Amino acid sequence: MSTANEIVIAGFGGQGVLFAGKILVYAGLLAGKEVSWLPSYGPEMRGGTANINVIISDTPIGSPIITNPGMLVAMNQPSLEKFENDVQKNGLIIVDSSLISLKVKRTDIKTCYIPATKLAEDAELKGLANMVMVGKIAKELGIFDLDIVKKAASKSIPARKQDLLAPNIKAIEIGLAYC
Amino acid sequence: MTEKVLMKGNEALAEAALRAGCRHFFGYPITPQTEVAAYMAKRMPKISGTYLQAESEIAAINMVLGASAAGVRAMTSSSSPGISLKSEGLSYLAGCDLPAVVVNIQRGGPGLGGIRPSQSDYFQATRSGGHGDFHLIVLAPDTVQEMFDLTIEAFELADQYRMTAMILGDGMLGQVMEPVDISREGTVSTVAKQWALTGTKGTRKKNIINSLYLNEEELEMLNFKRFEKYAEVEKIARTEEYFIDDADVIVVAYGICARIAKNAIDEARKKGIKAGLIRPVTLWPFPKLQLKAAAAKAKAFIVVEMSMGQMIEDVELSIRCSRPVDLCNRTGGMVPTPDEVLAAIEKAARAERS
């Protein structure tokens, strides 16, 4: 029952997967789409695995829960192992290859390896691998342009932390440019 | 067009309370409703309101009682185990005929249970939530927008009927973030609260707010009167209906389960099964008449809920058991999937044909 715009982003608590999801739903909202953002909450937020269900849709959203994502973004190995089999046929898995040595086993889906953590560190944007992923996801979705993603980032970053906007956008641009 | 903002259900609910003129919030932290208290803690001091983290849930509900007796709009929020602690206060509020808004963002139970979403406090909410003959008005939002809208309405209904209005949500509705239009201001109560304890200033007879009546005839009469009021409140029962005009199989679900059911109904319709949804928006009063009317045409019902089967009793009572009613449920923090609901619809459709 899923569509391509049902995205699960998963990683360790602290990698910013919830925030990455927030920027995507804000971009969706600004682009006039229906959106929902459903986090895993509870003990996993305290250092274990965290994941976020993001839906960006042209029609009203029924259940905000994603059983079979069209896109899985794995930012650590346990997440890839946990969700790989849930991804719908012909779906996409994006893997942070700087943290995950494991390869995707399934052959009925598209796979994309991007060393997001390393790309961020090389650009002196340590900790912004999540934003590199936002850029990559936006590129794969192809439903909003960079301006909307920039505006979404600006809206998601609190007023008193707007100095963080520029590095976040730089990281998003790295993701957008990565092939 | 007003710009929508992204908010978590818990935050939208808290913002709605502020827009409804609530300036007194008494709480105690518990997952998964903590964002309500956190939002209030941040905002109340900036608008000259009172945010108070009480020493316990029991203290918090009694602070609500005190504030309400003084004539102001007051609210508390908690999650399942915390609501059990508040049940004494809920009964006293009813016994005193005081308006209040109480939020239950349900989690799995019984006992301390878990922190994942649940609907297993349905009986507790709809039967009364405390000792004695009384009811709460129970509103069940299914989107972040409704977390906002129904909270404003809860304050209005509470004042209008001098009752506690409960928002019965669940952990998922509390945590999910969706676009919400928060431009609507609540109507700050225009009902003059002549019963409130505001000080006589030597100009009027004193008001007394009390729930102790040792004269049994007087107490019986008060209960009769209160139930005459409840009969009036029954008229606010309402539903959202989805594809029910030609439906053979009607799913009845509230809150997040209704949204899951909609996905399943869409799939069932694609397969040629005439399925529809009745979503009770008010759980007390329960929309008995709407269910009864639907039973005249539908052949089978399915209740989808995150409990061992609680609302199903109200559905069976409403339709006088005139149609088969199946239960499709998960509990303890587990959430039914659209596929599970679809399987239940297909089963009911098959049974109805054979």
XYZ file of C-alpha atoms in Angstrom:
533
model
C 0.000 0.000 0.000
C 2.998 2.260 -0.234
C 4.211 4.855 -2.614
C 7.701 6.078 -3.455
C 7.267 9.116 -1.219
C 7.019 7.072 1.954
C 10.468 7.388 3.446
C 12.051 5.788 6.493
C 15.281 7.380 7.730
C 17.006 5.373 10.421
C 20.212 5.608 12.390
C 21.655 6.098 15.851
C 20.053 8.540 18.246
C 22.028 11.772 17.818
C 22.667 11.471 14.087
C 19.791 13.816 13.441
C 17.464 11.527 11.522
C 14.386 13.175 13.100
C 15.641 16.615 12.106
C 16.413 15.442 8.564
C 12.830 14.229 8.344
C 11.555 17.539 9.622
C 13.266 19.457 6.826
C 11.827 17.086 4.236
C 8.249 17.458 5.521
C 8.648 21.226 5.724
C 9.837 21.231 2.119
C 6.825 19.091 1.231
C 4.498 21.473 3.030
C 6.024 24.480 1.234
C 5.633 22.643 -2.067
C 1.926 22.276 -1.371
C 1.969 18.553 -0.540
C 0.283 16.625 2.240
C 2.893 15.519 4.771
C 3.331 13.589 7.985
C 6.319 12.991 10.263
C 6.151 10.153 12.752
C 9.158 9.507 14.986
C 10.112 6.459 16.920
C 9.988 7.670 20.480
C 11.091 6.229 23.752
C 14.162 4.374 24.959
C 15.723 4.316 21.493
C 16.084 8.093 21.621
C 18.587 7.689 24.409
C 21.477 6.360 22.359
C 19.974 3.370 20.577
C 18.448 3.402 17.133
C 16.068 6.124 16.043
C 13.908 6.241 12.990
C 11.481 8.567 11.353
C 8.537 7.877 9.036
C 8.091 10.680 6.505
C 5.223 10.756 4.024
C 5.001 13.382 1.274
C 1.861 12.892 -0.752
C -0.391 14.554 -3.310
C -3.484 13.178 -1.557
C -4.592 13.305 2.107
C -2.585 10.915 4.262
C -4.388 8.076 5.988
C -2.077 6.202 8.277
C 1.175 8.037 9.084
C 2.803 4.679 9.795
C 4.987 3.248 7.051
C 4.977 -0.525 6.865
C 6.741 -0.824 3.501
C 8.811 2.236 2.665
C 9.432 3.268 -0.897
C 12.738 4.685 0.286
C 14.937 3.593 3.176
C 17.834 5.751 4.290
C 20.125 3.714 6.526
C 22.632 5.663 8.586
C 23.864 2.706 10.606
C 24.168 -1.035 10.128
C 21.425 -2.140 12.581
C 18.958 0.042 10.665
C 19.849 -1.533 7.353
C 19.506 -5.010 8.837
C 16.219 -4.117 10.500
C 14.434 -2.460 7.586
C 15.990 -3.904 4.392
C 13.289 -6.532 3.947
C 10.457 -4.058 4.510
C 11.329 -1.893 1.504
C 8.815 -2.275 -1.292
C 9.807 -3.938 -4.540
C 11.503 -1.499 -6.915
C 12.080 0.803 -3.946
C 15.335 2.517 -3.080
C 17.801 2.039 -0.251
C 20.309 4.802 0.424
C 23.217 3.624 2.558
C 25.766 5.750 4.404
C 28.732 3.730 3.144
C 31.182 5.453 5.456
C 29.474 3.826 8.463
C 28.042 0.650 6.940
C 30.342 -1.953 5.399
C 27.455 -4.328 4.744
C 26.035 -4.467 1.212
C 22.332 -4.595 0.461
C 21.363 -8.212 -0.233
C 18.138 -7.639 -2.116
C 18.266 -7.481 -5.884
C 14.707 -6.304 -6.569
C 15.395 -2.758 -5.420
C 17.625 0.151 -6.343
C 20.582 0.790 -4.049
C 22.668 3.887 -3.608
C 25.828 4.026 -1.525
C 26.869 7.487 -0.391
C 29.628 8.118 2.171
C 27.583 10.859 3.811
C 29.509 10.977 7.079
C 32.865 11.176 5.290
C 31.604 13.769 2.793
C 30.433 15.941 5.692
C 33.707 15.558 7.586
C 35.825 16.297 4.490
C 33.884 19.539 4.052
C 34.447 20.405 7.729
C 30.775 19.829 8.402
C 31.173 17.167 11.062
C 27.810 15.951 12.332
C 25.915 17.052 9.254
C 25.763 13.700 7.459
C 22.018 13.905 8.027
C 21.857 17.055 5.898
C 23.970 15.441 3.170
C 21.288 12.729 3.184
C 18.532 15.353 2.966
C 20.170 16.629 -0.220
C 20.439 13.117 -1.623
C 16.829 12.282 -0.726
C 15.584 15.540 -2.267
C 17.464 14.707 -5.441
C 16.000 11.199 -5.605
C 12.473 12.460 -4.897
C 12.765 15.164 -7.524
C 9.667 16.933 -6.257
C 11.165 20.123 -4.889
C 14.006 22.412 -5.889
C 16.909 23.634 -3.789
C 15.187 26.916 -2.911
C 12.334 25.107 -1.202
C 14.725 22.837 0.683
C 16.698 25.932 1.786
C 13.538 27.623 2.986
C 12.511 24.445 4.802
C 15.899 24.315 6.546
C 15.542 27.944 7.553
C 12.090 27.266 9.022
C 13.267 24.159 10.862
C 16.233 25.849 12.541
C 15.166 27.984 15.511
C 15.655 31.761 15.221
C 18.483 31.859 17.769
C 20.441 29.226 15.854
C 20.194 30.725 12.373
C 24.017 30.866 12.203
C 23.802 27.104 11.660
C 21.760 27.586 8.500
C 24.694 28.164 6.154
C 26.618 24.985 7.084
C 23.384 22.975 6.928
C 22.665 24.254 3.451
C 26.221 23.557 2.387
C 25.775 19.948 3.529
C 22.457 19.683 1.671
C 24.173 20.940 -1.483
C 26.853 18.248 -1.148
C 24.109 15.625 -1.061
C 22.329 17.159 -4.016
C 25.530 17.188 -6.073
C 26.548 13.601 -5.260
C 25.925 11.121 -8.036
C -5.203 31.364 2.955
C -3.529 31.096 6.306
C -0.158 29.474 6.394
C -0.077 26.064 7.998
C 2.686 25.222 10.426
C 4.187 21.883 11.344
C 3.499 20.815 14.890
C 3.413 17.670 16.927
C -0.047 16.641 18.090
C 0.866 17.362 21.706
C 2.110 20.857 20.804
C -0.959 21.688 18.713
C -3.150 20.613 21.604
C -1.269 22.829 24.041
C -1.404 25.803 21.659
C -5.159 25.297 21.271
C -5.616 25.458 25.030
C -3.813 28.806 25.098
C -5.957 30.104 22.233
C -9.042 29.008 24.146
C -7.985 31.287 26.950
C -6.623 28.631 29.285
C -4.082 30.332 31.532
C -3.837 27.659 34.222
C -2.067 24.394 33.518
C -1.150 21.869 36.182
C 0.789 18.815 35.129
C 3.170 16.048 35.916
C 5.490 14.598 33.277
C 4.819 11.251 31.636
C 5.664 9.856 28.200
C 4.105 10.176 25.639
C 2.387 13.456 26.593
C 5.396 15.363 27.928
C 5.417 17.872 25.044
C 2.097 19.261 26.314
C 3.651 20.184 29.643
C 6.897 21.329 27.999
C 4.989 23.644 25.658
C 2.971 25.065 28.536
C 6.106 25.570 30.624
C 7.625 27.583 27.791
C 4.594 29.663 26.879
C 2.608 30.285 30.065
C 5.124 32.604 31.763
C 5.234 34.764 28.604
C 1.479 35.356 28.625
C 1.063 35.871 32.365
C -0.339 32.387 32.763
C 0.343 29.756 35.383
C 2.325 26.649 34.581
C 2.801 24.473 37.583
C 4.485 21.101 37.726
C 2.695 19.527 40.650
C 4.184 17.025 43.063
C 1.930 14.312 41.654
C -0.927 13.685 39.234
C -3.377 13.766 42.138
C -2.169 17.191 43.193
C -2.400 18.437 39.599
C -6.043 17.440 39.114
C -6.985 18.989 42.444
C -5.257 22.215 41.425
C -7.424 22.132 38.306
C -10.445 21.736 40.577
C -9.399 24.734 42.633
C -8.703 26.928 39.613
C -11.956 25.910 37.970
C -13.897 26.686 41.164
C -12.432 30.175 40.939
C -13.975 30.487 37.480
C -10.964 30.222 35.163
C -10.276 27.794 32.357
C -7.909 25.127 33.658
C -6.351 22.007 32.231
C -4.189 19.039 33.093
C -2.735 16.339 30.874
C -1.265 12.928 31.415
C -1.040 9.442 29.995
C -2.814 6.283 31.091
C -1.268 5.450 34.515
C -1.357 9.143 35.397
C -5.048 9.361 34.487
C -5.817 6.511 36.895
C -4.263 8.638 39.632
C -6.477 11.534 38.592
C -9.682 9.532 38.775
C -10.531 10.740 42.284
C -10.289 14.322 41.082
C -12.430 13.579 38.026
C -15.171 12.310 40.311
C -14.929 15.357 42.577
C -15.030 17.703 39.567
C -18.229 15.964 38.453
C -19.678 16.051 41.966
C -18.997 19.784 42.087
C -20.271 20.381 38.517
C -17.034 22.118 37.578
C -15.752 22.555 34.029
C -12.274 21.249 33.229
C -10.250 19.891 30.342
C -8.244 16.730 30.933
C -6.007 15.164 28.302
C -5.148 11.479 28.116
C -2.465 10.593 25.573
C -2.900 6.862 26.014
C -0.096 4.309 26.275
C -0.101 0.547 26.635
C -1.347 -0.946 29.892
C -2.386 -2.174 32.381
C -0.112 -1.130 35.211
C 2.871 0.943 34.252
C 2.569 -0.773 30.881
C 4.660 0.672 28.075
C 5.041 3.969 26.304
C 3.751 3.006 22.867
C 0.302 4.118 21.672
C -2.835 2.413 22.902
C -6.601 2.844 23.155
C -7.139 0.616 26.132
C -8.457 3.383 28.416
C -11.714 3.553 26.446
C -13.793 1.994 29.216
C -12.183 4.214 31.836
C -12.859 7.360 29.793
C -16.362 6.606 28.546
C -17.871 5.016 31.646
C -16.814 7.887 33.929
C -13.226 7.571 35.028
C -14.014 7.615 38.723
C -16.493 6.545 41.393
C -20.123 7.565 41.384
C -22.715 8.248 38.688
C -21.166 10.635 36.212
C -19.862 11.120 32.709
C -17.060 12.950 31.002
C -17.448 14.405 27.543
C -14.859 12.418 25.574
C -13.480 13.754 22.296
C -11.277 11.604 20.045
C -9.104 13.489 17.530
C -7.535 11.624 14.609
C -5.214 14.265 13.153
C -2.970 16.999 14.506
C -5.517 19.502 13.176
C -8.193 17.874 15.304
C -5.900 17.791 18.323
C -6.041 21.571 17.927
C -9.699 22.044 16.965
C -11.199 19.599 19.451
C -9.182 21.040 22.322
C -10.716 24.458 21.719
C -14.100 22.794 21.527
C -13.418 20.887 24.745
C -13.087 24.144 26.676
C -16.310 25.447 25.186
C -18.257 22.271 25.964
C -16.803 22.060 29.466
C -17.991 25.579 30.271
C -21.329 25.149 28.554
C -22.241 21.979 30.467
C -20.107 22.432 33.583
C -18.437 19.092 32.922
C -14.970 17.696 32.407
C -14.180 17.312 28.734
C -11.474 14.776 28.010
C -9.291 14.663 24.925
C -8.619 10.962 24.393
C -5.574 10.681 22.165
C -2.772 8.172 21.954
C 1.009 8.226 21.855
C 1.105 8.282 18.091
C -1.229 11.270 17.732
C 0.797 13.027 20.389
C 4.090 12.448 18.578
C 3.155 12.744 14.913
C 3.911 16.050 13.224
C 1.553 17.336 10.544
C 0.596 20.679 9.021
C -1.922 22.496 11.146
C -3.833 25.734 10.824
C -3.649 27.381 14.217
C -5.128 30.716 13.196
C -8.469 30.004 14.864
C -8.949 31.724 18.180
C -11.141 29.988 20.700
C -14.185 31.723 22.038
C -13.260 32.681 25.531
C -16.274 31.677 27.571
C -19.072 34.154 27.331
C -21.072 32.113 29.826
C -21.040 34.173 33.007
C -19.840 31.829 35.724
C -22.162 33.078 38.417
C -21.433 29.972 40.474
C -17.694 30.686 40.659
C -15.885 31.477 43.892
C -14.711 34.950 43.024
C -15.352 36.674 46.341
C -18.707 38.178 47.298
C -17.199 41.602 48.101
C -20.155 41.850 50.472
C -22.536 42.328 47.567
C -24.063 38.910 46.984
C -24.928 35.660 48.663
C -21.922 33.409 48.928
C -21.394 30.564 46.430
C -20.613 27.100 47.710
C -18.873 24.431 45.673
C -19.098 21.053 47.287
C -19.576 17.374 46.541
C -20.568 16.181 50.014
C -24.288 15.581 50.470
C -25.137 13.522 53.522
C -28.859 13.791 52.864
C -29.512 10.893 50.508
C -32.694 12.367 49.079
C -30.902 15.542 48.143
C -28.019 13.573 46.622
C -30.377 11.393 44.595
C -32.142 14.508 43.306
C -28.791 16.038 42.302
C -27.879 12.900 40.383
C -31.257 12.933 38.619
C -30.711 16.547 37.648
C -27.203 15.854 36.449
C -28.444 13.036 34.257
C -31.120 15.285 32.758
C -28.205 17.455 31.684
C -26.375 14.399 30.308
C -29.458 13.556 28.218
C -29.104 17.008 26.690
C -25.360 16.450 26.103
C -26.143 13.198 24.233
C -27.275 15.397 21.338
C -23.711 16.494 20.580
C -22.724 12.942 19.555
C -21.034 13.087 16.192
C -19.140 11.065 13.623
C -17.084 11.382 10.505
C -18.357 9.092 7.774
C -16.315 7.729 4.880
C -17.957 5.844 1.989
C -20.841 4.499 4.029
C -23.756 5.194 1.673
C -23.451 1.909 -0.184
C -21.239 0.053 2.298
C -21.875 -3.613 3.028
C -19.065 -3.735 5.577
C -18.667 -0.821 7.961
C -15.495 -0.344 9.931
C -15.915 1.557 13.188
C -12.705 3.083 14.516
C -11.613 6.228 16.299
C -8.371 8.147 16.550
C -5.331 6.797 14.731
C -7.123 3.493 14.003
C -9.637 5.366 11.844
C -6.822 6.617 9.641
C -5.349 3.142 9.315
C -8.829 1.872 8.471
C -9.196 4.478 5.700
C -6.125 3.066 3.936
C -7.644 -0.422 4.205
C -11.033 0.781 2.945
C -9.409 2.413 -0.088
C -7.727 -0.912 -0.893
C -10.949 -2.870 -0.294
C -12.845 -0.556 -2.671
C -10.168 -1.180 -5.342
C -10.929 -4.885 -4.938
C -14.630 -4.273 -5.381
C -15.615 -4.651 -1.724
C -18.076 -2.012 -0.582
C -16.465 -0.986 2.672
C -16.926 2.225 4.630
C -15.934 3.858 7.891
C -17.774 5.425 10.774
C -15.397 7.340 13.014
C -16.890 8.407 16.330
C -15.548 11.897 17.060
C -17.313 11.930 20.416
C -16.844 8.707 22.388
C -19.132 9.928 25.135
C -21.750 10.675 24.105
C -21.372 7.686 21.799
C -22.998 8.199 18.370
C -25.619 5.502 18.935
C -28.141 6.903 16.463
C -25.606 7.149 13.652
C -24.586 3.525 14.227
C -28.190 2.379 14.412
C -28.995 4.131 11.143
C -25.977 2.518 9.467
C -27.079 -0.933 10.641
C -30.272 -0.570 8.640
C -28.229 -0.811 5.431
C -24.876 -2.421 6.238
C -24.518 -6.170 6.533
C -21.542 -6.435 8.865
C -19.420 -4.302 11.176
C -15.762 -4.456 12.145
C -14.405 -2.563 15.118
C -10.726 -1.647 14.850
C -9.192 -0.593 18.135
C -5.939 -0.776 20.061
C -7.344 -2.687 23.023
C -8.698 -6.142 23.759
C -12.111 -4.932 22.585
C -13.757 -2.075 24.464
C -15.545 0.205 21.994
C -16.933 -2.941 20.342
C -19.419 -3.173 23.242
C -20.822 0.271 22.450
C -21.106 -0.647 18.774
C -22.985 -3.853 19.599
C -25.274 -1.998 22.002
C -25.930 0.787 19.512
C -27.008 -1.604 16.769
C -28.733 -3.881 19.292
C -26.531 -6.764 18.045
C -28.580 -6.738 14.826
C -25.498 -7.389 12.653
C -22.336 -9.412 13.170
C -19.560 -7.300 14.702
C -15.963 -8.509 14.322
C -13.005 -7.214 16.261
C -9.718 -6.339 14.555
C -7.365 -5.306 17.299
C -3.838 -4.978 18.580
C -2.908 -3.983 22.092
C -0.086 -3.268 24.508
C 1.420 -0.587 22.262
C 1.110 -2.473 18.982
C -0.704 -0.753 16.134
C -2.819 -2.584 13.544
C -1.569 -2.359 9.957
C -3.793 -1.474 6.992
C -3.183 -5.026 5.716
C -4.588 -6.514 8.919
C -7.682 -4.330 8.646
C -8.033 -5.206 4.962
C -7.889 -8.919 5.828
C -10.662 -8.397 8.389
C -12.773 -6.551 5.798
C -12.254 -9.319 3.245
C -13.196 -11.953 5.810
C -16.372 -10.115 6.760
C -17.267 -9.586 3.097
C -16.803 -13.319 2.395
C -18.872 -14.335 5.409
C -21.610 -11.948 4.408
C -21.799 -13.460 0.897
C -21.898 -17.077 2.022
